[in-house]
C-alpha cells in the first residue's frame, strides 16, 4: 500500500475528522467501514489474511469485511456489532477517527457513546427496507447530540438493481422525516454498495445516473468549522498544580482544558462558585507560556491573586458568565435496565464537578417514529429519550448544549451500582 | 475565528493531558504502567507535561518478565531519573519463585501470560485503584473496543459485552471496593501519531528502534533475536541481519524487522509504507483468533 503521508511537508499538521456510523441492524455499517479501509488501502496484509481465514472458517462466500471491526468473540459468533469499535485511517487530505456503532436497539447506549464525540454521522439505510425505526432513532440521536453533518448512505443498491427510483423514494422519505430535525444542517445522500464497493472510494459504474461525490470524497472535503464555542470563555478546573519544590515554591497553577472561548494573560476573570475576581497572570504549559488558550487546549492558568480554587470550580470571563441554577431542564437518553426514578437520587457529573441530584419530573418522552411528545406516561426506561427536570444539591454553572457541548452536557450515575445510567443535554 | 485551530497531534496531546489529570483527580492511588516501549515512553512524557512543574502524582510500574533486551533496562533507568518519577518494579521471577505461576516450558515458552498474574499481584500489593496503560485502539481488534476508563471487577476481569457508556469527555471512575480501572490516555493515537509525536517532541527512544546488526533466527515467519531466554530448535538457523524493532515487548516473542532506518524520518517513511501491523510481529497475538480479548478478560493490559 502506498500512503505518502511522510512525504508531505505538513504531515505533522493535519486536520482530524471524527465520524460515526448509524442505522439499523444489518444495514451494512461494519461492512462499509471495512470497505472504506480496504479500498483506501488502510488495511495491513496480516489483517486481511486474518479476516480471510476467519471468513473461510465461518463459511462466508466473500471476505467478510465486517470482521475488520467486529473484533469481539460474541460479535463474531453472532454476526452483529455489540459495542463501538474505533478505527483510524488517513488519506493525504485528512486523518479520520471512526466510531463503528451497533444498530441493535439493545445497544443504543453504545451507539450514543460512539456518536457523542463525532463531527459527522453516516446514517445507513438498506435500499430494500427503506427508513425503519432504528434509522429514525439514530437520526434523532444525531440531531440531539448536535452532529451537524450527516451523510445518508443508501446501501445494498446491488440488491435493488441499482434502481434510481428506489433511491429517490428513500431520499424523499428521509427528507420528510428529518425536516423537523433542526440541527442536521448539512445532509448529503449517496447510493452505495458497501459489499461491492460502489461509490465508497471508487465511483460506481453501475450507478451511472448518480453524479455526486463518493463517500470518501465527501469525508475528505466536507467543511468542518470548529465545533467549539470561541466566544464564551469557560475553564473548568481539573486539578491544582502545587510543586512544593524550592524552585517553584510559589507556583499555583489551575490545570484544565479550555471548554469554550479564549483566555489571554491580563484578562479579567471570575471564579465560580465563589465569585472572586482576578486577572490572568500567565498561561502555563510544559513547553512554555501561551499568549492565548482556546478550546480544546489543555494548559494551566495562573492568577494574580491568591484565591481558594479547587477541582470542580470554573474560571470564566466576567463579561460573559454562564447560567447558574440548581434547577435544570435537559433532554435525557436513558441507558439502564432500571427505570428512571422520579424523585430518585443520582450523582450528576458535569465538567469536572460531581454533585448529588434528584430527578424531579419527566416532562415528556419522545415517540421515535412520529417524533411526537408523549406527556402522560411517566415510565422512562432503557433506550428512551425524553425531557426531564433535575434539581442539584447546589448550583451548577452551565450553558445550553446547543451553545457549548462541554458545559451543556452531563451524565447521571446510579449511586448504588456506580453505573452511568443517562446522558443529559441541557436546554 | 478560523485561526482557532489545532492540528491532530495537538488535539491528541490535549486529550491525553485531560485524561491523565482526570485520573489523578478521580482516583486515590493510581499507577502508570511503564514497559520501556515507545508507547509508554510517550505516555510518561505526556504525564510529565500534564503536571509540570510538579512531579508526577503517581509512580511508574514496570512489570519485568526478566526477558528483556539489556538496552531497555538501561534506557528505563535513565528516563525515569530524567523525568523525576518514582519507579516500582514487579518481577515475574518473584511470582514464579513464590509459586503463584508456573513457568511455561517447551520451545515456544513465553512469560507473556504470566505477566498478568504479576501485574495483578503488584496492583494488589501497592493497593493501586487504577492503572494507566499505553494501549492504543489501533493496535488490535479487541483494544479497538475499549473505553478510556475501562472498568475491572473485583477479579481484575474486563467484561467487554457490558462496558459503561462513555460520553463526550465525561469519565466515570466511580467504583465499588475492590474494583479497579484501567485507563488508556493514548486510546486514539495510531502508530504513526506516536512516531510523529516522538519526532516533533524530540523524545529520545531506545536504540532498539533504530536499525542495527543483530543475531536473529526465523520462527513461524518472524525474526526473533538470539538471547539466553530463547531455545533454538533444530531447523532454526542463526544469522546476523540488519534489523530494528517496531514494538519492544518480551524478548522471546517480539519480532524484529529487516530495516535500514536509522533516523526518525526514515522510520516514519517506513511505517507509512508498511504492509504489516506492528503486532503482526508478536507471536503472542497470533495464538488464536481472539487471544487479545481472552487475555484482556483475564486482566492483561
Ligand atoms: N448485497 C449486499 N449485502 C451487504 C451490503 N452491505 C452489507 N451487506 C451484508 O449485510 C449483512 C450485515 O452487514 P453488517 O456490516 O454486519 O451490518 P451492520 O450494520 O454493521 O450490523 P450491526 O452492526 O449489527 O447493526 C452482511 O451479511 C453483509 O455482507 C451491500 O452493499 N450489498
Ligand atoms: Mg456492525
XYZ file of C-alpha atoms and ligand atoms in Angstrom:
761
model
C 0.000 0.000 0.000
C 1.171 3.460 -0.795
C 0.446 6.209 1.636
C 2.674 9.155 1.237
C 1.908 10.957 4.469
C 5.558 11.109 5.285
C 6.346 12.855 2.030
C 4.001 15.688 2.768
C 5.747 18.726 4.137
C 2.934 19.459 6.500
C 2.337 15.915 7.645
C 2.805 16.973 11.253
C -0.042 19.380 10.773
C -3.179 17.644 9.571
C -6.891 18.056 10.173
C -8.744 15.472 12.193
C -12.321 14.444 11.404
C -14.263 12.221 13.786
C -17.238 10.379 12.335
C -19.646 7.700 13.407
C -21.849 5.151 11.685
C -25.548 4.822 12.428
C -28.528 2.883 11.134
C -30.438 -0.305 11.785
C -29.113 -3.815 12.382
C -27.585 -5.378 9.276
C -27.837 -2.258 7.161
C -24.135 -2.746 6.495
C -22.316 -0.277 8.779
C -19.410 -2.502 9.673
C -19.126 -3.787 6.130
C -18.951 -0.201 4.928
C -16.146 0.675 7.333
C -14.287 -2.450 6.286
C -14.755 -1.479 2.634
C -13.629 2.073 3.256
C -10.455 0.930 4.991
C -9.822 -1.756 2.408
C -10.309 0.336 -0.712
C -8.386 3.297 0.692
C -5.516 0.892 1.411
C -5.569 1.425 5.119
C -5.535 -2.257 5.966
C -2.441 -4.287 6.543
C -1.722 -7.615 4.921
C -1.766 -9.549 8.173
C -5.191 -8.099 8.986
C -6.522 -9.078 5.570
C -5.119 -12.563 5.943
C -6.682 -12.956 9.375
C -10.087 -11.813 8.076
C -9.881 -14.089 5.037
C -9.122 -17.035 7.265
C -11.955 -16.242 9.669
C -14.389 -15.770 6.783
C -13.418 -19.102 5.324
C -13.815 -20.853 8.675
C -17.267 -19.340 9.034
C -18.241 -20.471 5.550
C -18.767 -16.958 4.140
C -18.511 -16.772 0.338
C -16.710 -13.464 0.178
C -14.253 -11.961 2.542
C -16.461 -10.679 5.372
C -15.333 -7.082 5.748
C -17.381 -6.568 8.917
C -14.871 -8.798 10.718
C -12.372 -5.963 10.463
C -14.304 -4.046 13.084
C -16.416 -6.685 14.813
C -13.491 -7.766 16.980
C -15.185 -9.340 19.989
C -15.806 -13.052 20.191
C -19.519 -12.567 20.817
C -19.799 -10.238 17.836
C -18.095 -12.662 15.512
C -20.264 -15.520 16.706
C -23.498 -13.610 16.241
C -22.513 -11.572 13.191
C -23.610 -8.322 14.822
C -21.881 -5.351 16.396
C -22.315 -5.070 20.166
C -20.023 -2.241 21.160
C -18.359 0.654 19.374
C -15.151 -0.117 17.511
C -12.793 2.754 16.927
C -10.773 2.652 13.734
C -8.269 5.100 12.376
C -7.235 5.958 8.893
C -5.604 8.697 6.956
C -5.506 9.954 3.415
C -3.176 12.693 2.237
C -6.037 15.113 2.878
C -7.163 14.241 6.403
C -6.883 11.968 9.395
C -10.046 10.176 10.483
C -11.292 8.613 13.686
C -14.216 6.285 13.006
C -16.636 5.024 15.609
C -18.434 1.998 14.136
C -21.515 1.607 16.289
C -24.119 -1.130 16.755
C -27.529 -0.916 15.095
C -29.330 -3.168 17.512
C -31.703 -1.271 19.804
C -30.416 -3.167 22.840
C -27.040 -1.493 22.395
C -28.255 2.057 21.824
C -26.096 3.312 24.679
C -23.013 2.164 22.814
C -24.227 3.959 19.712
C -24.613 7.135 21.754
C -21.129 6.662 23.208
C -19.636 6.485 19.716
C -21.670 9.379 18.397
C -21.038 11.769 21.299
C -17.614 12.807 20.036
C -18.375 12.800 16.299
C -18.400 15.753 13.902
C -20.215 13.778 11.236
C -22.534 10.764 11.084
C -23.014 8.317 8.231
C -26.558 7.000 8.513
C -27.002 3.798 6.550
C -30.289 2.704 5.043
C -30.915 -0.697 3.444
C -32.251 0.112 -0.044
C -34.696 -2.788 0.163
C -36.170 -1.829 3.512
C -36.095 1.954 3.489
C -36.417 4.032 6.639
C -37.117 1.865 9.688
C -37.482 2.642 13.391
C -33.761 2.460 14.128
C -32.985 4.844 11.250
C -35.323 7.326 12.900
C -33.925 6.741 16.366
C -30.356 7.225 15.213
C -31.161 10.288 13.125
C -32.929 11.703 16.142
C -29.941 10.977 18.389
C -27.539 12.536 15.879
C -29.725 15.625 15.926
C -29.898 15.622 19.714
C -26.114 15.323 20.009
C -25.874 18.151 17.506
C -23.930 16.330 14.834
C -24.458 18.848 12.095
C -23.050 16.924 9.155
C -24.845 13.812 8.002
C -24.293 11.515 5.059
C -27.256 9.271 4.343
C -25.735 6.264 2.587
C -28.379 4.229 0.806
C -26.750 0.818 0.859
C -27.188 -2.553 -0.814
C -28.013 -0.862 -4.133
C -26.828 -4.108 -5.742
C -29.901 -5.837 -4.303
C -32.335 -3.395 -5.948
C -30.675 -3.490 -9.376
C -29.094 -0.100 -8.726
C -32.504 1.418 -9.255
C -32.731 5.183 -9.253
C -36.408 5.052 -8.306
C -35.696 3.013 -5.189
C -33.020 5.518 -4.219
C -35.192 8.580 -4.833
C -38.027 7.134 -2.815
C -35.782 6.704 0.236
C -34.285 10.159 -0.190
C -37.773 11.655 -0.126
C -38.798 9.536 2.826
C -35.744 10.613 4.814
C -36.204 14.258 3.940
C -39.785 14.341 5.068
C -38.929 12.573 8.308
C -35.911 14.732 9.092
C -37.428 18.103 8.252
C -38.108 18.545 11.954
C -34.522 17.764 12.981
C -33.133 21.285 13.035
C -29.539 20.515 13.932
C -28.916 18.431 10.824
C -27.884 21.361 8.683
C -25.787 19.579 6.099
C -27.275 16.359 4.725
C -25.861 14.530 1.691
C -27.329 11.414 0.068
C -25.133 8.799 -1.612
C -26.228 5.484 -3.210
C -23.670 2.775 -2.401
C -22.944 -0.894 -2.170
C -20.692 -1.483 0.812
C -20.279 -5.116 -0.108
C -19.069 -4.449 -3.645
C -17.558 -1.020 -3.134
C -19.791 1.091 -5.372
C -19.345 4.811 -4.586
C -17.391 4.126 -1.403
C -13.878 5.001 -2.524
C -14.295 4.494 -6.256
C -17.082 5.827 -8.416
C -19.650 3.196 -9.305
C -20.069 2.116 -12.907
C -23.378 0.522 -12.019
C -24.878 3.762 -10.759
C -24.298 5.992 -13.763
C -27.373 8.113 -13.036
C -25.684 9.493 -9.894
C -23.251 12.346 -10.403
C -22.491 13.341 -6.786
C -19.379 12.612 -4.741
C -18.203 9.229 -3.499
C -18.356 8.660 0.221
C -14.615 9.094 0.742
C -14.526 12.263 -1.320
C -17.317 13.696 0.805
C -15.482 12.767 4.025
C -12.269 14.328 2.788
C -13.804 17.588 1.691
C -16.749 18.314 3.967
C -16.109 21.603 5.698
C -16.000 21.108 9.438
C -15.796 24.518 11.016
C -14.596 24.408 14.554
C -17.100 22.674 16.802
C -16.081 24.806 19.701
C -17.623 27.955 21.019
C -14.922 30.638 20.865
C -16.993 33.390 22.396
C -17.931 32.383 25.908
C -14.790 31.716 27.921
C -15.048 28.639 30.172
C -12.299 26.844 32.053
C -13.357 24.030 34.394
C -10.551 23.367 36.876
C -9.480 19.738 36.890
C -6.505 19.759 39.199
C -4.373 22.251 41.105
C -0.644 22.101 40.426
C 1.423 22.915 43.524
C 5.005 21.704 43.087
C 6.153 22.042 46.712
C 9.716 22.404 45.485
C 12.190 25.153 46.273
C 12.477 26.139 42.658
C 8.730 26.584 42.145
C 7.796 27.431 45.673
C 5.010 29.879 44.878
C 3.721 28.185 41.762
C -0.012 27.565 41.845
C -1.466 26.531 38.505
C -5.080 25.640 37.810
C -4.905 22.810 35.337
C -7.675 22.034 32.897
C -8.818 22.106 29.314
C -10.433 25.190 27.846
C -14.122 24.346 27.341
C -15.017 27.473 25.411
C -13.866 30.951 24.457
C -10.368 32.417 24.534
C -8.201 33.253 27.560
C -5.237 35.637 27.478
C -2.795 36.909 30.096
C -4.196 40.104 31.596
C -7.835 39.032 31.136
C -10.238 39.851 33.972
C -11.695 36.594 35.181
C -14.183 35.409 37.705
C -14.040 32.165 39.651
C -17.258 30.238 40.209
C -18.904 29.476 42.550
C -17.008 31.830 44.906
C -17.469 34.827 42.600
C -13.993 36.222 43.363
C -12.370 38.103 40.543
C -8.739 38.320 39.486
C -6.564 38.716 36.425
C -4.752 36.025 34.471
C -1.061 36.284 35.290
C 0.077 33.718 32.743
C -0.961 30.568 30.933
C 1.470 27.775 31.579
C 2.384 24.625 29.660
C 5.443 22.402 29.928
C 6.604 23.920 26.618
C 6.424 27.481 27.873
C 3.866 30.214 28.273
C 0.960 30.693 25.884
C -0.199 34.057 24.583
C -3.733 32.711 24.327
C -5.609 29.495 25.042
C -8.829 28.339 23.374
C -10.859 25.129 23.249
C -9.743 22.320 23.333
C -6.268 23.281 24.600
C -5.013 21.764 27.876
C -2.975 24.194 29.978
C -2.692 25.695 33.471
C -3.894 29.157 34.370
C -2.020 31.254 36.937
C -3.856 34.156 38.564
C -2.503 37.393 40.013
C -4.286 36.954 43.324
C -4.289 34.075 45.720
C -7.803 32.712 45.715
C -9.025 29.423 47.069
C -9.812 27.360 43.962
C -10.251 23.626 43.677
C -11.417 20.942 41.291
C -14.964 21.480 40.146
C -14.654 25.269 40.130
C -14.868 27.151 36.853
C -12.840 30.129 35.672
C -14.858 32.356 33.310
C -14.625 35.842 31.905
C -16.687 38.283 33.886
C -18.336 39.854 30.844
C -19.974 36.670 29.667
C -20.919 34.430 32.585
C -22.629 31.036 32.256
C -26.084 30.240 33.566
C -26.246 29.491 37.254
C -29.004 27.343 38.718
C -29.971 24.439 40.912
C -32.849 23.545 38.634
C -32.072 22.458 35.110
C -34.081 21.060 32.253
C -32.463 18.625 29.897
C -33.035 16.035 27.230
C -32.076 12.636 28.624
C -31.157 9.340 26.964
C -31.723 6.514 29.404
C -29.146 3.682 29.407
C -30.083 1.411 32.261
C -32.369 -1.599 32.654
C -33.543 0.015 35.856
C -36.174 2.602 35.049
C -35.667 6.208 35.967
C -36.976 7.020 39.421
C -38.811 10.285 39.695
C -37.646 11.907 42.918
C -34.802 9.379 42.874
C -31.282 10.475 43.816
C -28.426 10.272 41.361
C -24.867 11.519 41.084
C -24.579 14.126 38.354
C -21.239 14.637 36.646
C -20.878 17.898 34.763
C -17.446 19.141 33.519
C -15.078 18.466 36.424
C -17.829 18.650 39.013
C -19.640 15.820 40.730
C -22.785 16.630 42.616
C -25.922 14.977 44.014
C -29.093 15.436 42.042
C -32.762 14.494 42.085
C -34.912 13.998 39.014
C -37.996 15.990 39.884
C -40.131 15.379 36.816
C -40.343 13.830 33.397
C -41.996 16.416 31.172
C -42.415 14.167 28.190
C -40.794 11.411 26.254
C -40.388 11.145 22.525
C -42.123 8.666 20.274
C -39.272 7.917 17.937
C -41.390 7.030 14.924
C -43.581 10.082 14.945
C -41.217 12.453 16.785
C -44.263 13.383 18.859
C -44.165 14.127 22.563
C -45.804 11.617 24.891
C -46.784 13.526 28.010
C -48.954 11.243 30.080
C -46.530 8.343 30.507
C -44.005 8.797 33.311
C -42.331 5.401 32.887
C -38.894 6.077 31.495
C -36.616 3.151 30.770
C -33.828 1.679 28.676
C -33.168 3.455 25.362
C -35.897 6.039 25.840
C -35.380 9.716 25.154
C -37.244 12.470 26.934
C -37.130 15.762 28.701
C -36.613 15.879 32.454
C -36.312 18.430 35.262
C -33.412 17.956 37.633
C -32.557 19.621 40.921
C -28.945 19.650 42.103
C -27.781 19.924 45.712
C -26.013 23.204 44.945
C -25.951 25.456 41.871
C -24.122 24.383 38.739
C -22.722 26.675 36.063
C -23.669 25.721 32.551
C -24.550 26.763 29.015
C -27.170 25.214 26.816
C -25.877 22.167 24.942
C -26.536 23.899 21.654
C -24.197 26.689 22.747
C -21.457 24.532 24.180
C -21.133 20.752 24.129
C -18.689 20.784 27.061
C -20.586 22.892 29.543
C -24.038 21.809 28.336
C -23.647 18.067 28.822
C -23.719 15.790 31.851
C -24.198 12.176 32.851
C -26.231 10.652 35.648
C -24.717 7.875 37.737
C -26.543 5.371 39.914
C -25.276 5.776 43.463
C -25.539 2.099 44.311
C -24.059 0.469 41.243
C -21.900 3.383 40.019
C -23.159 2.692 36.501
C -23.667 5.580 34.107
C -27.434 5.495 33.642
C -28.174 8.533 31.482
C -26.719 11.205 29.258
C -28.129 14.693 29.519
C -28.145 17.709 27.242
C -29.155 20.931 28.941
C -31.581 23.142 27.106
C -12.302 32.722 14.082
C -10.866 30.081 11.833
C -7.417 30.650 13.307
C -8.521 28.902 16.499
C -7.496 25.552 15.185
C -5.058 22.986 16.494
C -3.612 20.163 14.433
C -4.117 16.448 15.010
C -1.053 15.949 17.221
C -2.026 18.858 19.445
C -5.567 17.514 19.687
C -4.304 14.104 20.724
C -1.877 15.616 23.220
C -4.535 17.844 24.743
C -6.923 14.911 25.071
C -4.249 12.769 26.754
C -3.325 15.518 29.255
C -7.007 15.870 30.079
C -7.354 12.133 30.703
C -4.210 11.978 32.853
C -5.420 14.832 35.033
C -8.795 13.127 35.407
C -7.026 10.010 36.647
C -5.038 11.981 39.217
C -8.196 13.725 40.389
C -10.628 10.802 40.406
C -8.543 8.054 41.954
C -6.829 7.763 45.329
C -3.856 5.727 44.274
C -3.125 5.430 40.551
C -0.059 3.895 38.960
C 1.291 4.182 35.432
C 2.494 1.086 33.631
C 5.889 1.568 32.081
C 7.419 -1.058 29.834
C 10.155 0.973 28.211
C 8.467 0.690 24.829
C 7.661 3.717 22.683
C 4.031 3.974 23.759
C 4.809 4.000 27.444
C 7.629 6.480 26.822
C 5.226 8.830 25.053
C 2.660 8.303 27.803
C 5.161 9.119 30.569
C 6.306 12.147 28.596
C 2.676 13.325 28.454
C 2.311 12.754 32.193
C 5.390 14.881 32.757
C 3.703 17.637 30.761
C 0.316 17.249 32.441
C 1.634 18.036 35.911
C 4.593 20.259 35.104
C 6.339 21.820 37.011
C 5.220 19.460 39.784
C 6.286 15.840 39.888
C 4.062 13.038 38.648
C 1.378 12.391 41.248
C 1.743 8.639 40.701
C 4.614 6.153 40.391
C 5.602 4.178 37.302
C 5.311 0.395 37.475
C 7.440 -1.903 35.374
C 6.259 -5.499 35.167
C 9.550 -7.109 34.394
C 9.471 -10.529 32.736
C 13.218 -10.804 33.175
C 13.345 -11.487 29.446
C 14.460 -8.049 28.466
C 16.779 -6.588 25.956
C 19.544 -5.055 28.053
C 19.061 -1.722 26.248
C 15.534 -1.494 27.624
C 16.587 -1.559 31.262
C 19.387 0.958 30.770
C 17.036 3.257 28.971
C 14.315 2.806 31.585
C 16.512 3.812 34.495
C 17.845 6.862 32.755
C 14.452 8.032 31.511
C 12.821 7.629 34.910
C 15.504 9.656 36.636
C 15.295 12.382 33.977
C 11.583 12.979 34.430
C 11.980 12.641 38.186
C 9.464 9.837 38.578
C 9.290 7.100 41.178
C 9.716 3.595 39.756
C 8.237 0.392 41.156
C 9.439 -2.905 39.695
C 7.399 -6.114 39.828
C 9.312 -9.221 38.807
C 7.676 -12.181 37.078
C 10.526 -14.220 38.532
C 9.191 -13.434 42.023
C 5.764 -14.760 41.049
C 7.425 -17.932 39.803
C 9.520 -18.290 42.965
C 6.506 -17.751 45.166
C 4.639 -20.448 43.275
C 1.995 -18.002 42.015
C 2.613 -19.112 38.450
C 4.305 -21.974 36.699
C 6.828 -21.210 34.008
C 5.733 -22.487 30.585
C 8.099 -24.944 29.045
C 8.821 -26.145 25.570
C 10.484 -24.235 22.795
C 7.672 -21.702 22.409
C 7.501 -20.860 26.114
C 6.731 -17.246 26.832
C 6.266 -15.293 30.013
C 3.595 -13.137 28.486
C 0.648 -14.825 30.120
C 2.492 -14.999 33.442
C 2.854 -11.230 33.398
C -0.840 -10.830 34.111
C -0.570 -12.562 37.483
C 2.472 -10.492 38.430
C 0.654 -7.346 37.382
C -2.491 -8.153 39.353
C -0.385 -9.062 42.403
C 1.585 -5.837 42.111
C -1.617 -3.805 41.863
C -2.893 -5.504 44.982
C 0.382 -5.166 46.885
C 0.553 -1.462 46.129
C -3.195 -1.061 46.726
C -3.469 0.792 43.464
C -7.028 1.537 42.441
C -6.259 2.401 38.842
C -3.537 1.588 36.377
C -2.736 3.758 33.387
C -1.640 1.869 30.289
C -0.272 2.841 26.908
C -2.678 0.687 24.886
C -3.863 2.158 21.600
C -7.097 1.217 19.886
C -5.406 0.861 16.518
C -3.213 -1.944 17.812
C -5.657 -4.787 17.854
C -9.352 -5.519 17.310
C -10.196 -6.109 20.988
C -8.376 -2.982 22.083
C -10.402 -1.112 19.444
C -13.432 -1.737 21.620
C -12.152 -0.500 24.924
C -13.112 2.676 26.748
C -10.668 5.303 28.005
C -11.753 4.435 31.550
C -12.075 0.673 31.491
C -13.764 -0.903 34.469
C -12.454 -4.136 36.082
C -14.398 -6.209 38.569
C -13.055 -7.499 41.874
C -11.146 -10.216 39.991
C -9.447 -7.806 37.625
C -11.603 -9.001 34.724
C -12.876 -6.959 31.796
C -16.464 -7.528 30.661
C -16.407 -6.417 27.025
C -20.135 -7.016 26.492
C -21.123 -4.740 29.310
C -18.933 -1.665 29.254
C -20.088 1.597 30.746
C -21.300 4.194 28.293
C -18.618 6.876 27.962
C -19.940 10.125 26.581
C -18.119 13.213 25.403
C -15.183 13.759 27.717
C -17.011 12.838 30.880
C -15.282 9.926 32.556
C -16.976 7.957 35.290
C -14.311 6.486 37.554
C -16.644 5.563 40.406
C -16.267 2.030 41.646
C -17.062 -0.297 44.470
C -14.498 -1.533 46.927
C -12.028 -3.939 45.372
C -12.795 -2.902 41.812
C -10.270 -1.237 39.538
C -9.894 0.874 36.484
C -7.524 0.630 33.591
C -7.109 3.934 31.848
C -5.776 4.458 28.339
C -4.803 8.050 27.558
C -3.387 7.046 24.154
C -6.594 5.319 23.011
C -6.957 7.490 19.925
C -3.312 7.513 18.831
C -2.081 5.461 15.912
C 1.397 4.059 15.455
C 2.033 6.892 13.018
C 0.906 9.525 15.514
C 3.302 8.102 18.095
C 6.248 8.340 15.719
C 5.345 11.793 14.512
C 4.981 12.954 18.085
C 8.320 11.449 19.121
C 9.888 13.341 16.287
C 8.137 16.597 16.977
C 8.893 16.487 20.700
C 12.428 15.228 20.122
C 11.905 12.415 22.624
C 14.844 10.064 22.985
C 13.932 6.429 22.446
C 15.838 3.163 22.977
C 18.374 2.291 20.295
C 16.467 -0.942 19.567
C 14.005 1.027 17.471
C 16.745 2.047 15.065
C 18.465 -0.170 12.562
C 21.345 -2.219 13.948
C 23.146 -5.533 13.393
C 21.793 -8.402 15.454
C 21.855 -12.179 15.559
C 18.400 -13.470 14.726
C 16.626 -16.595 13.566
C 13.284 -17.185 11.897
C 10.337 -18.732 13.735
C 6.940 -19.048 12.035
C 7.756 -16.183 9.735
C 9.031 -13.887 12.476
C 12.620 -12.830 13.160
C 13.411 -13.496 16.818
C 16.556 -12.171 18.471
C 19.028 -14.646 19.886
C 19.205 -14.384 23.677
C 19.609 -16.555 26.761
C 15.856 -16.747 27.035
C 15.051 -18.474 23.743
C 15.822 -22.036 22.842
C 16.784 -22.720 19.277
C 15.098 -25.651 17.625
C 16.813 -27.926 15.203
C 15.646 -26.343 11.986
C 16.303 -22.798 13.183
C 19.480 -21.121 11.995
C 21.112 -18.048 13.395
C 22.236 -15.294 11.090
C 23.314 -11.700 11.578
C 20.977 -9.233 9.967
C 20.350 -5.507 9.850
C 17.143 -5.132 11.837
C 15.107 -2.919 14.119
C 12.077 -3.425 16.372
C 8.648 -1.902 15.821
C 7.486 -2.810 19.296
C 9.501 -3.777 22.327
C 7.939 -6.422 24.479
C 9.129 -9.653 25.909
C 12.339 -10.605 24.093
C 11.088 -14.121 23.450
C 8.119 -13.169 21.359
C 8.791 -9.751 19.861
C 9.861 -9.994 16.278
C 12.403 -7.796 14.566
C 12.021 -6.471 11.048
C 14.707 -6.050 8.453
C 15.346 -2.365 8.147
C 17.909 0.227 7.232
C 16.040 3.018 9.027
C 18.297 4.785 11.440
C 16.593 8.156 11.717
C 13.090 9.060 12.841
C 12.260 10.388 9.389
C 13.224 7.082 7.852
C 11.173 5.211 10.434
C 8.166 7.400 9.705
C 8.529 6.743 5.987
C 8.857 3.038 6.717
C 5.755 2.978 8.932
C 3.816 4.815 6.230
C 4.716 2.168 3.683
C 4.370 -0.856 5.966
C 2.387 -3.877 4.829
C 2.036 -5.481 8.237
C 0.655 -4.185 11.523
C 3.182 -3.781 14.287
C 1.570 -6.541 16.291
C 1.905 -8.741 13.241
C 5.375 -9.352 14.630
C 4.083 -10.512 18.003
C 3.805 -14.220 18.403
C 1.518 -13.932 21.444
C -1.293 -12.266 19.492
C -1.398 -14.953 16.884
C -2.032 -17.913 19.122
C -5.806 -17.786 18.486
C -8.268 -15.500 16.721
C -9.274 -13.694 19.899
C -6.155 -14.135 22.027
C -6.014 -10.465 22.943
C -9.624 -10.406 24.121
C -9.100 -13.587 26.121
C -6.018 -12.191 27.797
C -7.701 -8.856 28.464
C -10.677 -10.516 30.107
C -8.232 -12.151 32.489
C -6.668 -8.841 33.356
C -3.929 -8.401 30.766
C -3.369 -4.860 29.613
N -25.716 -7.477 -1.043
C -25.192 -6.645 -0.150
N -25.017 -7.062 1.115
C -24.481 -6.216 2.008
C -24.082 -4.910 1.650
N -23.571 -4.305 2.739
C -23.638 -5.214 3.743
N -24.190 -6.374 3.313
C -24.435 -7.577 4.119
O -25.327 -7.280 5.171
C -25.030 -8.067 6.321
C -24.876 -7.183 7.548
O -23.736 -6.369 7.424
P -23.003 -5.678 8.661
O -21.968 -4.801 8.075
O -22.596 -6.652 9.692
O -24.204 -4.805 9.244
P -24.180 -3.747 10.432
O -25.000 -2.583 10.012
O -22.785 -3.447 10.833
O -24.936 -4.527 11.603
P -24.929 -4.203 13.192
O -23.620 -3.586 13.487
O -25.111 -5.488 13.900
O -26.042 -3.247 13.423
C -23.770 -8.834 5.982
O -24.132 -10.116 5.622
C -23.201 -8.075 4.809
O -22.422 -8.883 3.965
C -24.269 -4.492 0.277
O -23.933 -3.382 -0.141
N -24.828 -5.401 -0.557
Mg -21.838 -3.591 12.621
